[in-house]
Amino acid sequence: MLTVLTALAGVASAGEPTNPVRGNAEVAAQGGVLFNVMNCDGCHGAGGLGYVGPSLVDGRWRFGGDDAAIFQSIRDGRPHGMPAYGAMLPDPVIWQLVTYLQSQPVPKDVPTLAWP
Amino acid sequence: MPHIAHRRTGPRVAALLALACLAARAAQADDDGQWTRPGKDFAATRFSELDQITSANVGRLRPVWNFSTGVLSGHEGQPLVVNDTMYVVTPYPNVLYAFDLTKEDYPLRFKYRPDVDPASVGIACCDSVNRGAVYAEGKIVYNLLDGRTVAVDAKTGLEVWKTKVADLSHGETITMAPLVVGDRVFVGPSGGEYGIRGWFKALDLATGKLAWEARNLGPDSAVLAKPGIFKPFYDHGTELAEKSWAAETWKQGGAPVWGWLSYDPELDLVYYSTGNPGPYNPEQREGDNKWTSSVLARRPGDGSLVWAYQFTPHDNWDYDSNAENILAEVVVRGTPRKVLVHFDKNGFAYTLDRATGEVLVAEKYVDVNWAERVDLASGRPVLNPDKLTGKSKGMVQLICPSLEGGKSPASPAAYSPRTGLFYVPTVNLCMDWEARDTSYFPGIPYVGANVPYHPGPGGNLGAFIAWDPAAGKRVWETKEKFPVWSGALATAGNVVFYGTLDGWLKAADARTGEPLWKAKVGSGVVGAPITYRGPDGKQYVAVYSGIGGDWFLIAGDIRSDDPADVRPRADFAPDLSRYTSLGGTVWVFAL
């Protein structure tokens, strides 16, 4: 299965990778399990709501929110504490995580916190 | 709304007060009006003999100076005041400021800016806090988040030595405040959520070189548990910190040391406590898991372990025991005892004999349901089987207290020898707990649990209480809307101080808890107030404001500084972000 997924990895303009399994609900569910097994929730909180690391479900992306940017954040890490998981996780597995994150609903009223 | 209980009186209390007066007179001789150690003295009492500020006049307290540290993260810890200079260590990047208190503006004598690895920010589980420095022999000694201990010349601000003591690549950072005894500097790591193998080190004060290293887990040779010297009160046999773990799970077993230290010069014992075992799923590490969630007593000279007591064997709930161990003399059941008093995350307040580790008193200081009581004969908690967690148990509901604890270990209590009471910032939260398998990767969190919080009984999320360590009872309490996450300060003027997460510094009568004064300080208070005598002979009170630490990370949309990080408000504390966002200010108050 992994080789099939690798073969299907798309490439957008300028050679940036695109998510070959974008929108696949089964893959998103697998990604959700992985999110916990790989201890992503240890930094980003249960459901990616934010803890030591920022929220991954607010529709905001510090280092970019397109397929390639999220993929690279996970594979190569980012400054200020996001480790690089590329040595541990093959590309298809990383796309599962990307698919999971992309499948999380973003509340419409994210910018506003109000009290009656 | 604050609620105040009336003080109990009786013959036992009279005896307690008599002993307290003797202790108070003894303390007076030693108090020079400075604040040279995190907990003021070796006993970590956070009690000052200064009495210009009293319960009668504290209503006149007003701010006289403040300084923005330039850093926005949880400002835990406290300043030092030595030789008319105030020393402030900031959260990462751990700047050291030295303010000249002899001049009106408190201008800086120096500002020391270490080069701290930014990767440490992503590895510290619970905000990039620093719990303070210690002064000894002309040096200010403190820890950098990235795992190094530094000594700075207290007059010039020049670095004297810097020693790497912790391994960032294995998830170790350092947040704790060191203690100096003689020529020994004591330090310990953070990283219980990262599968570290916890340790405690002594460095040479003059050079920073390692004098000895003890592990909290593993074989006796590493733990420095030697025959004839190590005499735990309740346990027998050798290799306790290895045999109480399934297979070799002690190798990633946790037992971090991120809390407060104390020392008894007569017994020559340094006391520290350890944090949680890892991973959170207890089924991955059968056994008592010694010496996690324990208090350990070691000899400063060579690190030999003299005794150890485990507050929560085979912890299922992340009940770190890093809270301070305050030393006091307490009359227990008619006999004066030299004790150590400890308010554990697990919700029990312990009064231990500090020479042997015998449990004299262990009573609930907040709502507790994971255990019925502590059996004094065995020293072990009597467990409630319904509140055990583990992957096989699915979602266990409403365990009290939550993993934040009945008290945060980062928020130290204070003791007044005048009243004989302890003043304790408490948290009223419960939790659900769902454990699952997890795998160990160096430098990445090793947790394995999903833990939603709920308010505890009563609806108030916290309270500031006075505690009788002999009877094991609350004497008075002031309920607070939010968890009380600050440290406490007690003074001979019979005033106690604490701060709130919605940004108030408050003063109360030490005897009755009657609220006497408060001031809004711009951001939630997670540090500990101190008091000192200024160059002009007047008494001052100082505190940091700047919400953060474990709480901040969880309580929803507190932060404002990162447009890419917008979180929903926490359902158990939906109002907190209505009253505070981040900050970082040193405040000084006077009459």
PDB file of C-alpha atoms in Angstrom, chain B residues 294-532:
ATOM      1  CA  SER B 294       8.497  10.833  46.199  1.00  0.00           C
ATOM      2  CA  VAL B 295      10.495  12.959  48.610  1.00  0.00           C
ATOM      3  CA  LEU B 296      14.179  12.123  48.941  1.00  0.00           C
ATOM      4  CA  ALA B 297      16.685  13.169  51.633  1.00  0.00           C
ATOM      5  CA  ARG B 298      20.355  13.183  50.643  1.00  0.00           C
ATOM      6  CA  ARG B 299      23.665  14.174  52.190  1.00  0.00           C
ATOM      7  CA  PRO B 300      24.969  17.325  50.487  1.00  0.00           C
ATOM      8  CA  GLY B 301      28.581  16.147  50.671  1.00  0.00           C
ATOM      9  CA  ASP B 302      28.391  12.992  48.576  1.00  0.00           C
ATOM     10  CA  GLY B 303      24.737  12.625  47.603  1.00  0.00           C
ATOM     11  CA  SER B 304      24.128   9.497  49.680  1.00  0.00           C
ATOM     12  CA  LEU B 305      20.431   8.785  49.945  1.00  0.00           C
ATOM     13  CA  VAL B 306      19.435   8.681  53.609  1.00  0.00           C
ATOM     14  CA  TRP B 307      15.696   8.128  53.315  1.00  0.00           C
ATOM     15  CA  ALA B 308      12.911   8.325  50.742  1.00  0.00           C
ATOM     16  CA  TYR B 309       9.121   8.215  50.910  1.00  0.00           C
ATOM     17  CA  GLN B 310       6.773   7.759  47.990  1.00  0.00           C
ATOM     18  CA  PHE B 311       3.576   9.820  48.193  1.00  0.00           C
ATOM     19  CA  THR B 312       1.821   8.082  45.280  1.00  0.00           C
ATOM     20  CA  PRO B 313       3.041   4.564  44.497  1.00  0.00           C
ATOM     21  CA  HIS B 314       2.469   3.492  40.851  1.00  0.00           C
ATOM     22  CA  ASP B 315       1.015   6.871  40.015  1.00  0.00           C
ATOM     23  CA  ASN B 316      -1.968   6.640  37.659  1.00  0.00           C
ATOM     24  CA  TRP B 317      -2.783  10.362  37.582  1.00  0.00           C
ATOM     25  CA  ASP B 318       0.335  12.485  36.926  1.00  0.00           C
ATOM     26  CA  TYR B 319       0.516  13.411  40.590  1.00  0.00           C
ATOM     27  CA  ASP B 320       3.961  14.997  40.543  1.00  0.00           C
ATOM     28  CA  SER B 321       5.432  15.470  43.987  1.00  0.00           C
ATOM     29  CA  ASN B 322       7.681  18.421  43.121  1.00  0.00           C
ATOM     30  CA  ALA B 323       5.997  20.669  45.701  1.00  0.00           C
ATOM     31  CA  GLU B 324       8.224  22.215  48.323  1.00  0.00           C
ATOM     32  CA  ASN B 325       9.072  20.441  51.586  1.00  0.00           C
ATOM     33  CA  ILE B 326       8.876  23.116  54.244  1.00  0.00           C
ATOM     34  CA  LEU B 327      10.756  22.443  57.463  1.00  0.00           C
ATOM     35  CA  ALA B 328       9.145  23.340  60.767  1.00  0.00           C
ATOM     36  CA  GLU B 329       8.817  22.354  64.424  1.00  0.00           C
ATOM     37  CA  VAL B 330       5.304  21.144  65.106  1.00  0.00           C
ATOM     38  CA  VAL B 331       3.669  19.627  68.183  1.00  0.00           C
ATOM     39  CA  VAL B 332       2.031  16.427  66.929  1.00  0.00           C
ATOM     40  CA  ARG B 333      -0.191  14.531  69.347  1.00  0.00           C
ATOM     41  CA  GLY B 334       1.480  16.249  72.300  1.00  0.00           C
ATOM     42  CA  THR B 335       5.109  15.790  71.230  1.00  0.00           C
ATOM     43  CA  PRO B 336       7.291  18.468  69.547  1.00  0.00           C
ATOM     44  CA  ARG B 337       8.591  17.036  66.279  1.00  0.00           C
ATOM     45  CA  LYS B 338      11.038  18.236  63.648  1.00  0.00           C
ATOM     46  CA  VAL B 339       8.965  17.879  60.528  1.00  0.00           C
ATOM     47  CA  LEU B 340       8.753  18.463  56.850  1.00  0.00           C
ATOM     48  CA  VAL B 341       5.349  19.565  55.516  1.00  0.00           C
ATOM     49  CA  HIS B 342       4.381  18.882  51.919  1.00  0.00           C
ATOM     50  CA  PHE B 343       1.164  19.693  50.003  1.00  0.00           C
ATOM     51  CA  ASP B 344       1.131  17.074  47.284  1.00  0.00           C
ATOM     52  CA  LYS B 345      -0.612  17.263  43.917  1.00  0.00           C
ATOM     53  CA  ASN B 346      -2.461  14.116  45.028  1.00  0.00           C
ATOM     54  CA  GLY B 347      -4.571  16.211  47.413  1.00  0.00           C
ATOM     55  CA  PHE B 348      -3.042  15.025  50.700  1.00  0.00           C
ATOM     56  CA  ALA B 349      -1.076  17.319  53.021  1.00  0.00           C
ATOM     57  CA  TYR B 350       1.728  15.402  54.718  1.00  0.00           C
ATOM     58  CA  THR B 351       3.578  16.103  57.961  1.00  0.00           C
ATOM     59  CA  LEU B 352       6.642  13.836  57.992  1.00  0.00           C
ATOM     60  CA  ASP B 353       9.409  13.343  60.532  1.00  0.00           C
ATOM     61  CA  ARG B 354      12.255  14.859  58.537  1.00  0.00           C
ATOM     62  CA  ALA B 355      14.938  12.684  60.104  1.00  0.00           C
ATOM     63  CA  THR B 356      13.325   9.380  59.120  1.00  0.00           C
ATOM     64  CA  GLY B 357      10.516   9.946  56.625  1.00  0.00           C
ATOM     65  CA  GLU B 358       7.828   8.631  58.955  1.00  0.00           C
ATOM     66  CA  VAL B 359       4.365   9.948  58.101  1.00  0.00           C
ATOM     67  CA  LEU B 360       2.911  11.623  61.191  1.00  0.00           C
ATOM     68  CA  VAL B 361      -0.132  13.249  59.600  1.00  0.00           C
ATOM     69  CA  ALA B 362      -1.634  12.831  56.117  1.00  0.00           C
ATOM     70  CA  GLU B 363      -4.986  14.469  55.478  1.00  0.00           C
ATOM     71  CA  LYS B 364      -6.894  15.767  52.470  1.00  0.00           C
ATOM     72  CA  TYR B 365      -6.487  19.508  51.925  1.00  0.00           C
ATOM     73  CA  VAL B 366      -8.741  19.565  48.843  1.00  0.00           C
ATOM     74  CA  ASP B 367     -11.418  17.223  47.457  1.00  0.00           C
ATOM     75  CA  VAL B 368      -9.859  13.800  46.847  1.00  0.00           C
ATOM     76  CA  ASN B 369     -11.467  10.615  45.533  1.00  0.00           C
ATOM     77  CA  TRP B 370      -8.613   8.538  44.058  1.00  0.00           C
ATOM     78  CA  ALA B 371      -7.797   7.403  47.604  1.00  0.00           C
ATOM     79  CA  GLU B 372      -9.815   7.115  50.786  1.00  0.00           C
ATOM     80  CA  ARG B 373      -6.951   7.970  53.171  1.00  0.00           C
ATOM     81  CA  VAL B 374      -3.273   7.313  53.824  1.00  0.00           C
ATOM     82  CA  ASP B 375      -2.646   4.354  56.107  1.00  0.00           C
ATOM     83  CA  LEU B 376      -0.070   5.594  58.645  1.00  0.00           C
ATOM     84  CA  ALA B 377       1.155   2.091  59.491  1.00  0.00           C
ATOM     85  CA  SER B 378       2.232   1.296  55.938  1.00  0.00           C
ATOM     86  CA  GLY B 379       2.560   4.864  54.644  1.00  0.00           C
ATOM     87  CA  ARG B 380       0.517   3.851  51.606  1.00  0.00           C
ATOM     88  CA  PRO B 381      -2.681   5.398  50.224  1.00  0.00           C
ATOM     89  CA  VAL B 382      -5.832   3.270  50.436  1.00  0.00           C
ATOM     90  CA  LEU B 383      -6.952   3.335  46.812  1.00  0.00           C
ATOM     91  CA  ASN B 384     -10.399   3.735  45.309  1.00  0.00           C
ATOM     92  CA  PRO B 385     -10.438   1.045  42.610  1.00  0.00           C
ATOM     93  CA  ASP B 386     -12.977   3.026  40.544  1.00  0.00           C
ATOM     94  CA  LYS B 387     -10.421   5.777  39.929  1.00  0.00           C
ATOM     95  CA  LEU B 388      -7.531   3.632  38.687  1.00  0.00           C
ATOM     96  CA  THR B 389      -6.558   4.430  35.099  1.00  0.00           C
ATOM     97  CA  GLY B 390      -4.986   2.450  32.291  1.00  0.00           C
ATOM     98  CA  LYS B 391      -5.548   1.604  28.649  1.00  0.00           C
ATOM     99  CA  SER B 392      -7.792  -1.333  29.594  1.00  0.00           C
ATOM    100  CA  LYS B 393     -10.054   0.925  31.654  1.00  0.00           C
ATOM    101  CA  GLY B 394     -11.125   3.272  28.900  1.00  0.00           C
ATOM    102  CA  MET B 395     -12.368   6.694  30.012  1.00  0.00           C
ATOM    103  CA  VAL B 396     -12.296   6.952  33.836  1.00  0.00           C
ATOM    104  CA  GLN B 397     -14.549   9.801  34.886  1.00  0.00           C
ATOM    105  CA  LEU B 398     -14.298  12.541  37.505  1.00  0.00           C
ATOM    106  CA  ILE B 399     -11.072  11.827  39.332  1.00  0.00           C
ATOM    107  CA  CYS B 400     -10.251  14.424  41.992  1.00  0.00           C
ATOM    108  CA  PRO B 401      -7.942  16.248  42.131  1.00  0.00           C
ATOM    109  CA  SER B 402      -7.037  16.805  38.485  1.00  0.00           C
ATOM    110  CA  LEU B 403      -3.506  16.365  37.244  1.00  0.00           C
ATOM    111  CA  GLU B 404      -2.964  20.043  38.024  1.00  0.00           C
ATOM    112  CA  GLY B 405      -3.057  18.868  41.622  1.00  0.00           C
ATOM    113  CA  GLY B 406      -4.704  20.127  44.771  1.00  0.00           C
ATOM    114  CA  LYS B 407      -1.871  22.626  44.552  1.00  0.00           C
ATOM    115  CA  SER B 408       0.543  23.334  41.763  1.00  0.00           C
ATOM    116  CA  PRO B 409       4.056  22.345  42.799  1.00  0.00           C
ATOM    117  CA  ALA B 410       5.186  25.534  41.060  1.00  0.00           C
ATOM    118  CA  SER B 411       3.175  27.617  43.555  1.00  0.00           C
ATOM    119  CA  PRO B 412       4.954  27.344  46.896  1.00  0.00           C
ATOM    120  CA  ALA B 413       3.171  27.587  50.242  1.00  0.00           C
ATOM    121  CA  ALA B 414       4.477  29.631  53.171  1.00  0.00           C
ATOM    122  CA  TYR B 415       4.746  28.928  56.889  1.00  0.00           C
ATOM    123  CA  SER B 416       4.403  31.355  59.785  1.00  0.00           C
ATOM    124  CA  PRO B 417       6.097  30.307  63.000  1.00  0.00           C
ATOM    125  CA  ARG B 418       3.951  32.984  64.671  1.00  0.00           C
ATOM    126  CA  THR B 419       0.638  31.360  63.871  1.00  0.00           C
ATOM    127  CA  GLY B 420       1.981  27.835  63.364  1.00  0.00           C
ATOM    128  CA  LEU B 421      -0.040  27.702  60.170  1.00  0.00           C
ATOM    129  CA  PHE B 422       0.776  26.993  56.540  1.00  0.00           C
ATOM    130  CA  TYR B 423      -0.641  29.248  53.818  1.00  0.00           C
ATOM    131  CA  VAL B 424      -1.463  27.308  50.706  1.00  0.00           C
ATOM    132  CA  PRO B 425      -2.624  28.271  47.198  1.00  0.00           C
ATOM    133  CA  THR B 426      -5.064  25.534  46.112  1.00  0.00           C
ATOM    134  CA  VAL B 427      -6.803  24.342  42.964  1.00  0.00           C
ATOM    135  CA  ASN B 428     -10.317  22.865  42.801  1.00  0.00           C
ATOM    136  CA  LEU B 429     -10.413  20.828  39.591  1.00  0.00           C
ATOM    137  CA  CYS B 430     -11.290  17.233  38.726  1.00  0.00           C
ATOM    138  CA  MET B 431     -10.591  15.303  35.533  1.00  0.00           C
ATOM    139  CA  ASP B 432     -11.559  12.441  33.271  1.00  0.00           C
ATOM    140  CA  TRP B 433      -8.672  10.245  32.159  1.00  0.00           C
ATOM    141  CA  GLU B 434      -8.337   8.065  29.081  1.00  0.00           C
ATOM    142  CA  ALA B 435      -4.996   6.255  28.776  1.00  0.00           C
ATOM    143  CA  ARG B 436      -3.575   4.617  25.675  1.00  0.00           C
ATOM    144  CA  ASP B 437      -0.367   2.981  24.522  1.00  0.00           C
ATOM    145  CA  THR B 438       2.448   5.234  23.550  1.00  0.00           C
ATOM    146  CA  SER B 439       5.958   4.775  22.156  1.00  0.00           C
ATOM    147  CA  TYR B 440       9.191   6.334  23.326  1.00  0.00           C
ATOM    148  CA  PHE B 441      11.186   8.576  20.966  1.00  0.00           C
ATOM    149  CA  PRO B 442      13.983  10.683  22.480  1.00  0.00           C
ATOM    150  CA  GLY B 443      13.107  14.370  22.723  1.00  0.00           C
ATOM    151  CA  ILE B 444       9.414  13.885  21.941  1.00  0.00           C
ATOM    152  CA  PRO B 445       6.600  13.816  24.539  1.00  0.00           C
ATOM    153  CA  TYR B 446       6.023  10.371  26.114  1.00  0.00           C
ATOM    154  CA  VAL B 447       2.543  10.779  27.532  1.00  0.00           C
ATOM    155  CA  GLY B 448      -0.296   8.529  26.329  1.00  0.00           C
ATOM    156  CA  ALA B 449      -3.438  10.069  27.840  1.00  0.00           C
ATOM    157  CA  ASN B 450      -6.397  12.297  27.052  1.00  0.00           C
ATOM    158  CA  VAL B 451      -7.446  14.269  30.149  1.00  0.00           C
ATOM    159  CA  PRO B 452     -10.411  16.698  30.050  1.00  0.00           C
ATOM    160  CA  TYR B 453     -10.909  18.867  33.179  1.00  0.00           C
ATOM    161  CA  HIS B 454     -14.015  19.772  35.174  1.00  0.00           C
ATOM    162  CA  PRO B 455     -14.557  22.223  38.048  1.00  0.00           C
ATOM    163  CA  GLY B 456     -14.417  20.566  41.472  1.00  0.00           C
ATOM    164  CA  PRO B 457     -17.319  20.635  43.928  1.00  0.00           C
ATOM    165  CA  GLY B 458     -18.484  24.137  44.837  1.00  0.00           C
ATOM    166  CA  GLY B 459     -17.840  25.824  41.507  1.00  0.00           C
ATOM    167  CA  ASN B 460     -14.907  27.981  42.644  1.00  0.00           C
ATOM    168  CA  LEU B 461     -11.809  26.820  40.834  1.00  0.00           C
ATOM    169  CA  GLY B 462      -9.452  27.639  43.695  1.00  0.00           C
ATOM    170  CA  ALA B 463      -8.994  28.801  47.276  1.00  0.00           C
ATOM    171  CA  PHE B 464      -6.267  30.278  49.471  1.00  0.00           C
ATOM    172  CA  ILE B 465      -6.232  28.357  52.717  1.00  0.00           C
ATOM    173  CA  ALA B 466      -4.568  28.244  56.126  1.00  0.00           C
ATOM    174  CA  TRP B 467      -3.611  24.748  57.254  1.00  0.00           C
ATOM    175  CA  ASP B 468      -2.877  23.265  60.665  1.00  0.00           C
ATOM    176  CA  PRO B 469      -0.093  20.697  60.082  1.00  0.00           C
ATOM    177  CA  ALA B 470      -0.626  18.886  63.387  1.00  0.00           C
ATOM    178  CA  ALA B 471      -4.375  18.400  63.199  1.00  0.00           C
ATOM    179  CA  GLY B 472      -4.385  18.060  59.419  1.00  0.00           C
ATOM    180  CA  LYS B 473      -7.192  20.556  58.971  1.00  0.00           C
ATOM    181  CA  ARG B 474      -8.079  23.753  57.144  1.00  0.00           C
ATOM    182  CA  VAL B 475      -8.277  26.610  59.650  1.00  0.00           C
ATOM    183  CA  TRP B 476      -9.649  29.189  57.238  1.00  0.00           C
ATOM    184  CA  GLU B 477     -10.153  29.500  53.501  1.00  0.00           C
ATOM    185  CA  THR B 478     -10.826  32.247  50.995  1.00  0.00           C
ATOM    186  CA  LYS B 479     -12.478  30.922  47.844  1.00  0.00           C
ATOM    187  CA  GLU B 480     -11.280  32.282  44.522  1.00  0.00           C
ATOM    188  CA  LYS B 481     -12.966  32.266  41.131  1.00  0.00           C
ATOM    189  CA  PHE B 482      -9.887  30.784  39.476  1.00  0.00           C
ATOM    190  CA  PRO B 483      -7.222  28.315  40.649  1.00  0.00           C
ATOM    191  CA  VAL B 484      -4.739  30.019  42.934  1.00  0.00           C
ATOM    192  CA  TRP B 485      -1.475  29.575  41.100  1.00  0.00           C
ATOM    193  CA  SER B 486       0.799  32.039  42.916  1.00  0.00           C
ATOM    194  CA  GLY B 487       3.201  31.394  45.745  1.00  0.00           C
ATOM    195  CA  ALA B 488       2.482  32.576  49.278  1.00  0.00           C
ATOM    196  CA  LEU B 489       4.310  34.965  51.601  1.00  0.00           C
ATOM    197  CA  ALA B 490       3.888  35.175  55.388  1.00  0.00           C
ATOM    198  CA  THR B 491       5.154  37.997  57.585  1.00  0.00           C
ATOM    199  CA  ALA B 492       5.619  38.774  61.233  1.00  0.00           C
ATOM    200  CA  GLY B 493       3.151  41.627  60.811  1.00  0.00           C
ATOM    201  CA  ASN B 494       0.548  38.842  60.597  1.00  0.00           C
ATOM    202  CA  VAL B 495      -0.082  39.536  56.941  1.00  0.00           C
ATOM    203  CA  VAL B 496      -0.085  36.867  54.243  1.00  0.00           C
ATOM    204  CA  PHE B 497       0.153  37.662  50.542  1.00  0.00           C
ATOM    205  CA  TYR B 498      -0.841  35.756  47.409  1.00  0.00           C
ATOM    206  CA  GLY B 499      -1.835  36.511  43.822  1.00  0.00           C
ATOM    207  CA  THR B 500      -4.653  35.424  41.535  1.00  0.00           C
ATOM    208  CA  LEU B 501      -4.867  34.366  37.897  1.00  0.00           C
ATOM    209  CA  ASP B 502      -7.187  37.253  37.105  1.00  0.00           C
ATOM    210  CA  GLY B 503      -4.378  39.626  38.057  1.00  0.00           C
ATOM    211  CA  TRP B 504      -4.686  40.649  41.714  1.00  0.00           C
ATOM    212  CA  LEU B 505      -2.034  40.758  44.428  1.00  0.00           C
ATOM    213  CA  LYS B 506      -3.914  40.256  47.690  1.00  0.00           C
ATOM    214  CA  ALA B 507      -3.167  40.574  51.414  1.00  0.00           C
ATOM    215  CA  ALA B 508      -5.047  38.854  54.213  1.00  0.00           C
ATOM    216  CA  ASP B 509      -4.879  38.577  57.984  1.00  0.00           C
ATOM    217  CA  ALA B 510      -2.714  35.539  58.781  1.00  0.00           C
ATOM    218  CA  ARG B 511      -4.854  34.580  61.755  1.00  0.00           C
ATOM    219  CA  THR B 512      -8.355  34.882  60.300  1.00  0.00           C
ATOM    220  CA  GLY B 513      -7.987  35.110  56.525  1.00  0.00           C
ATOM    221  CA  GLU B 514      -9.866  38.421  56.486  1.00  0.00           C
ATOM    222  CA  PRO B 515      -9.085  40.125  53.141  1.00  0.00           C
ATOM    223  CA  LEU B 516      -7.219  43.372  53.900  1.00  0.00           C
ATOM    224  CA  TRP B 517      -5.924  44.786  50.610  1.00  0.00           C
ATOM    225  CA  LYS B 518      -5.552  44.099  46.925  1.00  0.00           C
ATOM    226  CA  ALA B 519      -4.052  45.667  43.808  1.00  0.00           C
ATOM    227  CA  LYS B 520      -4.510  44.820  40.127  1.00  0.00           C
ATOM    228  CA  VAL B 521      -1.149  44.028  38.621  1.00  0.00           C
ATOM    229  CA  GLY B 522      -1.840  43.800  34.916  1.00  0.00           C
ATOM    230  CA  SER B 523      -1.710  40.066  34.290  1.00  0.00           C
ATOM    231  CA  GLY B 524      -2.281  36.875  36.244  1.00  0.00           C
ATOM    232  CA  VAL B 525       0.129  36.143  39.097  1.00  0.00           C
ATOM    233  CA  VAL B 526       1.956  32.803  38.999  1.00  0.00           C
ATOM    234  CA  GLY B 527       5.035  33.932  40.913  1.00  0.00           C
ATOM    235  CA  ALA B 528       5.676  34.179  44.637  1.00  0.00           C
ATOM    236  CA  PRO B 529       5.626  37.498  46.510  1.00  0.00           C
ATOM    237  CA  ILE B 530       8.629  38.465  48.636  1.00  0.00           C
ATOM    238  CA  THR B 531       9.281  41.175  51.206  1.00  0.00           C
ATOM    239  CA  TYR B 532      12.481  42.956  52.129  1.00  0.00           C
TER     240      TYR B 532
END
